[in-house]
Amino acid sequence: MTKDLPTALNLPMVDPLPEATQKYFDICQDKLGMVPNVLKAYAFDIAKLDAFTAMYNELMLADSRLSKLEREMIAVVVSSINRCYYCLTAHGAAVRQLSGDPELGEMLVMNWRVADLSHRHRSMLSFAEKMTKSSSEIAEYDREALRDAGFSDRDIWDIANVVGFFNMTNRVASATDMRPNDAYHAQAR
């Protein structure tokens, strides 16, 4: 892997980037101070990049009764179980930033059970863990536990989709040795 490539694969970004992609990358640079390496990794194939960003933006940024922090908490817990270095670093930084609590970000990375969490969040993260470790064992009582914690059926759909998305992206990131941008390490500490 070189500094020019965000993964261990020799898949350089399209050059030049299409105008719409370059505009998206410029927005990332302005808002985040960087273009996340995951976007650079997908930029060898613009159709794949567009599919990835559309799904990510819909699940993580679009309207939902799940807060952005809750979605990032799910991302960190799933990534912790899967030991995904890229996502733990990037989404751990997001939890620290959104929560204003660096300790919470670290607890979720290491062992979410030690964090001082509400019943709602414990139920959500327990479901995320079970879905990650043994999704075929999810049963009605698991969904009922979420309902009892105040989640609607639409919320359960959103939780399941965020969990599923990060299980997929964790595996791709790990398989390709995707590395997080250096800037993530120092954010919100």
C-alpha positions in Angstrom: 0.0 0.0 0.0 1.2 3.5 -0.8 0.1 6.9 0.4 -1.6 7.3 -3.1 -3.7 4.2 -2.6 -6.1 3.8 0.3 -6.1 0.0 0.1 -3.6 -2.8 -0.5 -5.1 -3.2 -4.0 -3.6 -1.5 -7.1 -6.9 0.3 -8.0 -6.1 4.0 -8.6 -8.9 6.5 -8.8 -10.3 7.5 -12.2 -8.3 10.4 -13.5 -9.7 12.9 -14.1 -12.7 12.3 -11.9 -16.1 13.1 -13.5 -17.3 16.6 -12.7 -20.0 15.4 -10.3 -17.6 13.2 -8.4 -15.0 15.9 -8.2 -17.7 18.3 -6.8 -18.7 15.6 -4.2 -15.0 15.2 -3.2 -14.7 19.0 -3.0 -17.7 19.2 -0.6 -16.1 16.5 1.5 -12.8 18.4 1.6 -14.7 21.6 2.6 -16.9 20.0 5.3 -14.5 17.3 6.7 -11.1 18.8 5.9 -10.4 15.6 3.9 -11.8 13.1 1.4 -12.4 9.9 3.3 -10.2 7.1 2.1 -13.3 4.9 1.6 -14.5 7.2 -1.1 -11.0 7.2 -2.7 -11.0 3.4 -2.5 -14.3 3.2 -4.5 -13.3 5.9 -7.0 -11.6 3.4 -9.4 -15.2 2.6 -10.6 -17.5 5.6 -10.5 -20.7 3.4 -10.7 -19.6 1.5 -7.6 -18.7 4.7 -5.8 -22.1 6.2 -6.6 -23.8 3.1 -5.3 -21.8 3.1 -2.1 -22.3 6.8 -1.4 -26.1 6.6 -2.2 -26.6 3.8 0.3 -24.3 5.4 2.9 -26.0 8.8 2.6 -29.5 7.3 2.8 -28.7 5.1 5.8 -26.5 7.5 7.8 -27.5 11.0 6.8 -31.1 10.9 5.6 -34.1 11.6 7.8 -34.7 8.8 10.4 -36.1 8.7 13.9 -32.6 7.3 14.7 -30.3 10.1 15.5 -27.0 10.5 13.6 -25.3 9.6 16.9 -27.4 6.4 17.3 -26.5 5.4 13.7 -22.8 6.0 14.4 -23.0 4.1 17.7 -24.3 1.1 15.7 -21.5 1.5 13.2 -18.9 1.4 16.0 -20.3 -1.6 17.8 -20.6 -3.6 14.6 -17.1 -2.6 13.6 -15.8 -3.5 17.0 -17.2 -7.0 16.8 -15.8 -7.3 13.3 -12.5 -5.7 14.3 -12.6 -3.3 11.3 -9.7 -0.9 11.8 -11.0 1.6 9.2 -14.5 1.9 10.5 -13.5 1.8 14.2 -11.3 4.8 13.5 -13.6 6.8 11.3 -16.9 6.1 13.1 -15.3 6.2 16.6 -14.2 9.8 15.7 -17.8 10.5 14.6 -19.2 9.2 18.0 -16.7 11.3 19.9 -17.7 14.4 17.8 -21.5 13.9 17.9 -21.7 13.0 21.5 -19.1 15.5 22.8 -17.8 12.6 24.9 -14.5 11.1 23.9 -14.8 8.5 26.6 -18.1 7.2 25.1 -16.4 6.8 21.8 -13.6 4.7 23.3 -16.0 2.6 25.4 -18.0 1.7 22.3 -14.8 0.8 20.5 -13.5 -1.4 23.3 -16.6 -2.8 25.0 -20.0 -1.1 24.6 -21.3 -2.8 27.7 -19.1 -0.7 30.0 -20.7 2.6 28.7 -23.4 4.4 30.8 -26.2 3.9 28.2 -29.9 4.4 28.3 -32.2 1.3 28.1 -33.0 2.4 24.5 -29.4 2.4 23.5 -28.6 -0.9 25.3 -31.5 -2.5 23.4 -30.4 -1.1 20.1 -26.7 -2.2 20.5 -27.7 -5.6 21.9 -29.7 -6.2 18.7 -26.8 -4.9 16.5 -24.5 -7.3 18.3 -26.8 -10.3 17.8 -27.5 -9.4 14.2 -23.7 -9.2 13.6 -22.8 -12.4 15.4 -25.8 -14.6 14.6 -28.4 -12.9 12.4 -30.2 -16.2 11.7 -31.1 -16.4 15.4 -33.0 -13.1 15.4 -36.6 -13.9 16.6 -39.7 -11.9 17.3 -38.7 -11.4 21.0 -35.6 -9.5 19.7 -37.8 -7.1 17.8 -40.2 -6.9 20.7 -37.3 -5.9 23.0 -36.7 -3.0 20.6 -40.4 -2.0 20.6 -40.4 -2.1 24.4 -37.4 0.3 24.3 -39.4 2.7 22.2 -38.4 1.8 18.7 -41.1 1.6 16.0 -41.1 -1.0 13.3 -39.6 1.6 10.9 -36.8 2.2 13.4 -36.2 -1.5 13.6 -35.9 -1.5 9.8 -33.4 1.4 10.0 -31.4 -0.4 12.7 -31.2 -3.6 10.7 -30.1 -1.8 7.6 -27.3 0.2 9.3 -26.1 -3.1 11.0 -26.2 -4.9 7.6 -24.4 -2.1 5.8 -21.6 -2.0 8.3 -21.2 -5.7 8.3 -20.7 -5.5 4.5 -18.3 -2.5 4.6 -16.3 -3.9 7.5 -15.6 -7.0 5.4 -14.6 -5.1 2.3 -12.4 -2.7 4.3 -10.7 -5.6 6.2 -10.2 -7.7 3.0 -8.6 -4.8 1.1 -6.6 -3.5 4.1 -8.3 -0.1 3.8 -6.7 2.4 6.0 -8.4 5.4 7.7 -7.2 9.0 7.0 -4.7 10.1 9.5 -6.9 13.0 10.5 -9.5 10.7 12.1 -7.1 9.7 14.9 -7.0 13.1 16.5 -10.6 14.2 16.0 -12.8 15.1 19.0 -10.3 13.9 21.7 
